[in-house]
Amino acid sequence: MAKETTQVVDIDYAENAVPRTERRSFLTMFMIMLGFTFFSASMWVGQQLADGLDLPGFIGALIVGGAILALYTGLLGYVGAKTGLSLDLLARKAFGTKGSYLPSAMISFTQIGWFGVGIAMFAIPVANELLGGSKAAEWILVIVAGICMTASAYFGIKSLTVVSYIAVPCVAILGTVAMILAVKRGDMTLVQQFAKSSGSLTVISGAGLVVGSFVSGGTATPNFSRFAKDGKAGVITTVIAFFIGNSLMFFMGGISSIYVGGNDIFEVMLNLNLFYLAVLVLGLNIWTTNDNALYSAGLGLANIFGQKKKPMVLISGIFGTLASVWLYWNFCSWLNILNCTLPPCGIILVLSYFLNKKDYENTEVKTVVNWYAVIGVVIGAVVANILHWGVASLNGMAVATVCYLIGHFTQKKA
């Protein structure tokens, strides 16, 4: 009697489109996308905005920047949900099999960097407050946090869902409570508090900070929206997360800091004498973004090296954990360059889908390198970095769009 063979199913569909039978509910997608955008680093930006703008300017920057970010990620969310393809599989279609290594490498590098920064954002302040700043304690916390966050990314979309269902309500409720308590401590209105700002920012420059805070991570949106039931669900959950959810982080950072000091939830809650809740909220807040970041890094490296996603997640997690403290002090200086580089990739993925819809009915790709797409990313990134006018990521996307369209229609005529 022949032995039955058990076929192992890849629940993360690194090499194929997510089938309709494996799509998640609207609520699940909503939690995953909110968890992705709930990140303490956004609160740093909130403090910068509050320091440099009055209240109308602060709100204006959130609306303008949030709308740009929501439109960009919403388009990517739609493409991911309609095709069921990850960012890396979409990149194969737009950039070619070998050309896709460029966006995969950039997203992997960026997300591993953010993963390491996130771990240190948790370990360093907690070690300072709880254990007197001991370096040994700091590294123990780094390793423990790295193992936990790597594990949830390793087990894929199911564990990401569990973490998000736990963390999102906790962060939203406790963060809002902390913000309200901070306001109650003050003896001035919001308008009066914001009036103390340095006035060093304009609404447009503030909007640029809002967009730049998450546009690199937002490029990975298809990795998660591909599990949505349909394009509509993919768009709605993404737009709400990046416009409303991300704005909530800015509000928590900005409003709380002008009343009690501190530039993230942890410091604000410490100043309100809520230490243990502060540790809980900080850990959950970072975890939901870090496991999504590492998940995306694993998919990107799997595309480049032709390996399974899980071992690539482990390698990414080990590297990000061991380099976390160094990344914390050095990586952020590279973020502006990265934030200018990834949006051109994202807009080309969107353009490629809408201009070549029939090619997305299967995962087969014949093109090795689409040089117009590659050139669009390179020139778009250069322009975004050297042109100090408007919103850098928009400048990069505009240039990449022109390059790609010229190439697309030139090839059609040939």
C-alpha positions as MATLAB code, in Angstrom:
seq = 'MAKETTQVVDIDYAENAVPRTERRSFLTMFMIMLGFTFFSASMWVGQQLADGLDLPGFIGALIVGGAILALYTGLLGYVGAKTGLSLDLLARKAFGTKGSYLPSAMISFTQIGWFGVGIAMFAIPVANELLGGSKAAEWILVIVAGICMTASAYFGIKSLTVVSYIAVPCVAILGTVAMILAVKRGDMTLVQQFAKSSGSLTVISGAGLVVGSFVSGGTATPNFSRFAKDGKAGVITTVIAFFIGNSLMFFMGGISSIYVGGNDIFEVMLNLNLFYLAVLVLGLNIWTTNDNALYSAGLGLANIFGQKKKPMVLISGIFGTLASVWLYWNFCSWLNILNCTLPPCGIILVLSYFLNKKDYENTEVKTVVNWYAVIGVVIGAVVANILHWGVASLNGMAVATVCYLIGHFTQKKA';
ca = [
       0.000    0.000    0.000;
       1.494    3.331   -1.069;
       2.167    5.882    1.599;
       0.062    9.016    1.500;
       2.043   12.194    1.012;
       1.063   15.260    2.947;
       1.392   18.479    0.988;
       2.644   21.380    3.058;
       0.626   24.514    2.316;
       2.392   27.863    2.467;
      -0.108   29.924    4.458;
       1.757   33.106    3.505;
       1.752   32.439   -0.254;
       5.216   33.834   -0.892;
       5.260   32.434   -4.442;
       1.582   32.547   -5.388;
      -1.488   34.722   -5.216;
      -3.571   34.327   -2.059;
      -6.645   32.268   -3.094;
     -10.119   33.627   -2.376;
     -10.728   30.858    0.151;
      -7.847   32.107    2.305;
      -8.834   35.776    2.435;
      -9.442   37.355    5.865;
     -12.476   39.209    7.213;
     -12.779   42.989    7.134;
     -12.250   43.189   10.913;
      -9.098   41.083   10.775;
      -7.631   43.208    7.990;
      -8.602   46.348    9.889;
      -6.716   45.128   12.977;
      -3.645   44.079   10.986;
      -3.403   47.398    9.160;
      -3.992   49.451   12.317;
      -1.352   47.412   14.127;
       1.054   48.149   11.299;
       0.556   51.930   11.598;
       0.526   52.084   15.417;
       4.202   52.886   15.942;
       5.974   54.972   18.561;
       8.200   56.663   15.985;
       5.120   58.453   14.642;
       4.798   60.092   18.044;
       8.267   61.579   17.606;
       6.964   63.235   14.463;
       3.888   64.369   16.401;
       6.157   66.196   18.835;
       8.083   67.834   15.977;
       4.807   69.026   14.464;
       3.574   70.389   17.799;
       6.874   72.202   18.354;
       6.820   73.836   14.935;
       3.130   74.565   14.224;
       0.136   76.221   15.860;
      -3.048   74.147   16.261;
      -4.620   74.970   12.838;
      -1.252   74.281   11.190;
      -0.862   71.004   13.108;
      -4.296   69.804   12.010;
      -3.705   71.044    8.460;
      -0.425   69.141    8.212;
      -2.116   65.956    9.462;
      -4.945   66.303    6.935;
      -2.716   67.085    3.934;
       0.000   64.567    4.816;
      -2.507   61.930    5.894;
      -4.463   62.307    2.651;
      -1.306   61.872    0.550;
      -0.196   58.852    2.570;
      -3.688   57.325    2.495;
      -3.997   57.809   -1.275;
      -0.603   56.217   -1.929;
      -1.115   53.246    0.382;
      -4.775   52.932   -0.629;
      -3.776   52.403   -4.254;
      -1.217   49.793   -3.199;
      -3.820   48.210   -0.930;
      -6.247   47.946   -3.835;
      -3.680   46.356   -6.143;
      -2.621   43.879   -3.462;
      -6.219   42.879   -2.693;
      -7.296   42.595   -6.344;
      -4.334   40.449   -7.381;
      -3.623   38.595   -4.129;
       0.075   39.204   -4.819;
       2.766   40.336   -2.378;
       4.922   43.389   -3.040;
       7.687   41.143   -4.361;
       5.439   39.249   -6.786;
       4.016   42.564   -7.988;
       7.605   43.780   -8.405;
       8.348   40.815  -10.682;
       5.502   41.922  -12.931;
       6.572   45.578  -12.981;
      10.376   45.277  -12.836;
      11.018   41.797  -14.274;
      12.273   38.675  -12.509;
      15.757   40.066  -11.856;
      14.689   43.696  -11.786;
      12.397   42.902   -8.835;
      15.522   42.428   -6.713;
      15.823   46.229   -6.491;
      12.503   46.926   -4.688;
      12.831   43.680   -2.710;
      16.296   44.670   -1.471;
      15.194   48.199   -0.574;
      12.100   47.103    1.344;
      14.047   44.340    3.123;
      16.866   46.656    4.164;
      14.440   49.327    5.338;
      12.221   46.966    7.310;
      15.119   45.131    8.977;
      16.439   48.549    9.967;
      13.104   49.605   11.430;
      12.810   46.253   13.202;
      16.149   46.825   14.935;
      15.285   50.426   15.797;
      11.953   49.282   17.242;
      13.573   46.710   19.521;
      15.989   49.311   20.877;
      13.136   51.820   21.288;
      11.644   49.333   23.726;
      14.753   47.946   25.434;
      16.756   51.141   26.055;
      14.103   53.236   27.868;
      12.735   50.263   29.836;
      16.253   49.249   30.960;
      16.955   52.851   31.964;
      13.798   53.184   34.042;
      13.471   49.691   35.466;
      17.064   48.481   35.767;
      19.154   51.627   36.155;
      20.457   51.697   32.601;
      22.496   48.469   32.947;
      23.986   47.445   29.580;
      23.561   43.773   30.465;
      19.873   44.331   31.229;
      19.503   46.347   28.033;
      20.856   43.471   25.966;
      18.723   40.899   27.767;
      15.648   42.963   26.904;
      16.878   43.355   23.324;
      17.290   39.583   22.907;
      13.973   38.689   24.566;
      12.083   41.281   22.504;
      13.874   40.179   19.337;
      12.946   36.523   19.902;
       9.282   37.311   20.585;
       8.865   39.645   17.607;
      10.766   37.337   15.260;
       8.580   34.409   16.339;
       5.340   36.172   15.465;
       6.721   37.126   12.025;
       8.059   33.576   11.536;
       4.649   31.982   11.991;
       3.164   34.371    9.456;
      -0.160   36.036    8.914;
      -1.970   34.006   11.605;
       0.317   35.120   14.416;
       0.350   38.687   13.069;
      -3.430   38.601   13.372;
      -3.353   37.381   16.986;
      -0.839   40.048   18.050;
      -2.862   42.766   16.302;
      -6.142   41.732   17.963;
      -4.482   42.010   21.364;
      -2.365   45.103   20.807;
      -4.561   47.458   18.777;
      -7.368   47.904   21.338;
      -4.837   48.219   24.204;
      -2.758   50.869   22.462;
      -5.783   52.818   21.211;
      -7.565   52.874   24.579;
      -4.583   53.390   26.887;
      -2.940   55.888   24.546;
      -6.130   57.930   24.330;
      -6.541   57.830   28.114;
      -2.933   59.024   28.548;
      -3.554   61.872   26.103;
      -6.710   62.951   27.972;
      -4.946   62.788   31.352;
      -2.112   64.878   29.940;
      -4.533   67.563   28.726;
      -6.282   67.597   32.106;
      -2.982   68.377   33.808;
      -2.611   71.617   31.921;
      -4.139   74.953   32.752;
      -4.318   76.207   29.168;
      -6.433   75.299   26.124;
      -5.006   73.413   23.147;
      -4.944   76.594   21.079;
      -2.944   78.398   23.765;
      -0.499   75.517   24.199;
       0.130   75.201   20.464;
       0.586   78.965   20.227;
       3.905   78.463   22.057;
       5.324   76.652   19.015;
       8.530   77.894   17.440;
       6.800   78.488   14.121;
       9.685   76.729   12.375;
       7.420   74.634   10.131;
       4.926   75.385    7.375;
       1.872   73.227    6.729;
       3.573   71.793    3.628;
       6.810   70.964    5.463;
       4.712   69.453    8.272;
       2.785   67.394    5.724;
       6.146   66.224    4.366;
       7.046   64.945    7.847;
       3.712   63.128    8.086;
       4.216   61.432    4.717;
       7.868   60.654    5.386;
       7.089   59.074    8.750;
       5.555   55.966    7.195;
       5.795   56.122    3.420;
       8.633   53.572    3.333;
       6.707   51.071    5.451;
       3.518   51.906    3.560;
       5.121   50.649    0.354;
       4.852   47.135    1.837;
       1.029   47.455    2.047;
       0.341   44.746   -0.609;
       2.019   42.164    1.645;
      -0.979   42.484    3.963;
      -3.842   43.814    1.827;
      -3.570   40.729   -0.433;
      -5.401   38.850    2.316;
      -8.428   41.189    2.082;
     -11.700   39.805    0.699;
     -11.742   42.236   -2.234;
     -10.320   45.511   -3.518;
     -12.874   47.594   -1.625;
     -11.964   46.019    1.719;
      -8.265   46.412    0.915;
      -8.677   50.118    0.210;
     -10.959   50.951    3.150;
      -8.878   49.180    5.803;
      -5.661   50.680    4.443;
      -6.990   54.233    4.152;
      -8.471   54.188    7.655;
      -5.245   52.826    9.113;
      -2.951   55.306    7.405;
      -5.191   58.353    7.678;
      -6.995   57.930   10.987;
      -4.837   55.369   12.822;
      -1.556   57.049   11.979;
      -3.011   60.477   12.810;
      -3.945   59.164   16.240;
      -0.261   58.458   16.858;
       0.626   62.018   15.859;
      -2.048   63.389   18.178;
      -0.833   61.246   21.073;
       2.750   62.391   20.554;
       2.006   66.039   19.825;
      -0.739   66.863   22.303;
       0.663   64.843   25.175;
       4.169   66.259   24.785;
       3.097   69.917   24.951;
       1.333   69.260   28.258;
       3.566   66.850   30.150;
       6.722   66.482   28.040;
       8.104   63.423   26.318;
       7.931   62.461   22.663;
       6.273   59.064   22.815;
       3.659   57.151   24.768;
       6.243   55.684   27.138;
       7.613   59.019   28.319;
       4.165   60.580   28.530;
       2.817   57.730   30.646;
       5.914   57.830   32.855;
       5.259   61.510   33.503;
       1.718   60.521   34.468;
       3.092   57.906   36.930;
       1.766   54.979   34.881;
       5.013   53.000   34.597;
       3.751   49.443   34.142;
       1.061   50.476   31.711;
       3.740   52.455   29.880;
       5.879   49.322   29.459;
       2.862   47.338   28.237;
       1.739   49.958   25.729;
       5.268   50.610   24.425;
       5.925   46.902   23.936;
       2.635   46.200   22.165;
       2.883   49.357   20.080;
       6.295   48.402   18.727;
       5.513   44.697   18.407;
       2.618   45.177   15.984;
       4.793   47.183   13.599;
       7.962   45.141   14.069;
       6.462   41.773   13.210;
       4.906   43.287   10.065;
       8.274   44.818    9.158;
      10.136   41.534    9.592;
       7.436   39.656    7.679;
       7.982   42.012    4.716;
      11.756   41.669    4.990;
      11.452   37.877    4.894;
       9.303   37.989    1.751;
      11.767   40.359    0.078;
      14.830   38.252    0.843;
      12.983   35.090   -0.211;
      12.414   36.690   -3.622;
      16.066   37.694   -4.004;
      17.671   34.446   -2.849;
      15.013   32.009   -4.034;
      14.481   30.613   -0.531;
      11.463   29.975    1.682;
      10.118   32.915    3.661;
      10.553   31.426    7.161;
      14.356   30.998    7.164;
      14.692   34.486    5.671;
      12.579   35.864    8.529;
      14.883   34.148   11.033;
      18.018   35.557    9.407;
      16.455   39.030    9.252;
      15.372   38.781   12.883;
      18.787   37.668   14.099;
      20.557   40.439   12.210;
      18.054   43.100   13.266;
      18.249   42.004   16.913;
      22.047   41.891   17.109;
      22.393   45.241   15.319;
      19.448   46.903   17.094;
      21.364   49.220   19.426;
      23.702   50.320   16.636;
      20.740   50.805   14.293;
      18.968   52.893   16.930;
      21.829   55.403   17.016;
      22.766   55.315   13.317;
      19.907   54.088   11.116;
      17.610   57.090   11.440;
      20.074   59.294    9.557;
      19.429   57.093    6.508;
      15.669   57.269    6.749;
      15.246   60.385    4.627;
      17.137   58.726    1.769;
      15.044   55.570    2.100;
      11.805   57.523    2.365;
      12.665   59.161   -0.943;
      13.626   55.874   -2.616;
      10.733   53.522   -1.900;
       7.754   55.672   -3.066;
       8.971   55.567   -6.709;
       8.918   51.757   -6.415;
       5.378   51.803   -5.047;
       3.941   54.094   -7.701;
       5.471   51.969  -10.470;
       3.796   48.865   -8.998;
       0.460   50.703   -9.164;
       1.006   51.999  -12.703;
       2.104   48.594  -13.951;
      -1.084   46.976  -12.660;
      -3.496   49.503  -14.143;
      -1.699   49.578  -17.503;
      -1.254   45.793  -17.823;
      -4.196   44.201  -15.992;
      -4.345   41.124  -18.239;
      -0.760   40.215  -17.318;
      -1.803   39.864  -13.662;
      -4.161   36.930  -14.247;
      -1.262   34.550  -13.507;
       2.149   34.794  -11.808;
       4.200   33.962  -14.921;
       6.784   36.624  -15.804;
       8.888   36.577  -18.992;
      10.685   39.920  -18.680;
      14.067   39.695  -16.943;
      14.591   43.421  -16.274;
      12.252   46.288  -17.104;
      14.871   48.998  -17.404;
      12.347   51.821  -17.583;
      11.010   50.839  -14.176;
      14.518   50.556  -12.712;
      15.609   53.873  -14.211;
      12.395   55.489  -12.933;
      13.220   54.425   -9.367;
      16.844   55.580   -9.583;
      16.105   58.991  -11.102;
      13.026   59.470   -8.914;
      15.067   58.745   -5.777;
      17.855   61.127   -6.833;
      15.428   63.961   -7.586;
      13.542   63.401   -4.324;
      16.779   63.617   -2.349;
      18.286   66.681   -4.018;
      15.158   68.772   -4.720;
      14.366   70.672   -1.520;
      10.916   71.831   -2.509;
       7.444   70.515   -1.752;
       7.074   66.926   -0.493;
      10.124   64.810   -1.322;
       8.306   61.513   -1.798;
       5.780   63.130   -4.170;
       8.623   64.589   -6.235;
      10.171   61.137   -6.499;
       6.885   59.527   -7.499;
       6.227   62.166  -10.162;
       9.596   61.601  -11.821;
       9.273   57.808  -11.611;
       5.808   58.038  -13.180;
       7.102   60.034  -16.164;
      10.010   57.631  -16.722;
       7.814   54.554  -16.508;
       5.102   55.940  -18.804;
       7.685   56.921  -21.443;
       9.085   53.398  -21.327;
       5.674   51.720  -21.347;
       4.335   53.567  -24.380;
       7.670   53.368  -26.225;
       7.626   49.584  -25.866;
       4.014   49.430  -27.042;
       4.856   51.314  -30.232;
       7.916   49.160  -30.943;
];
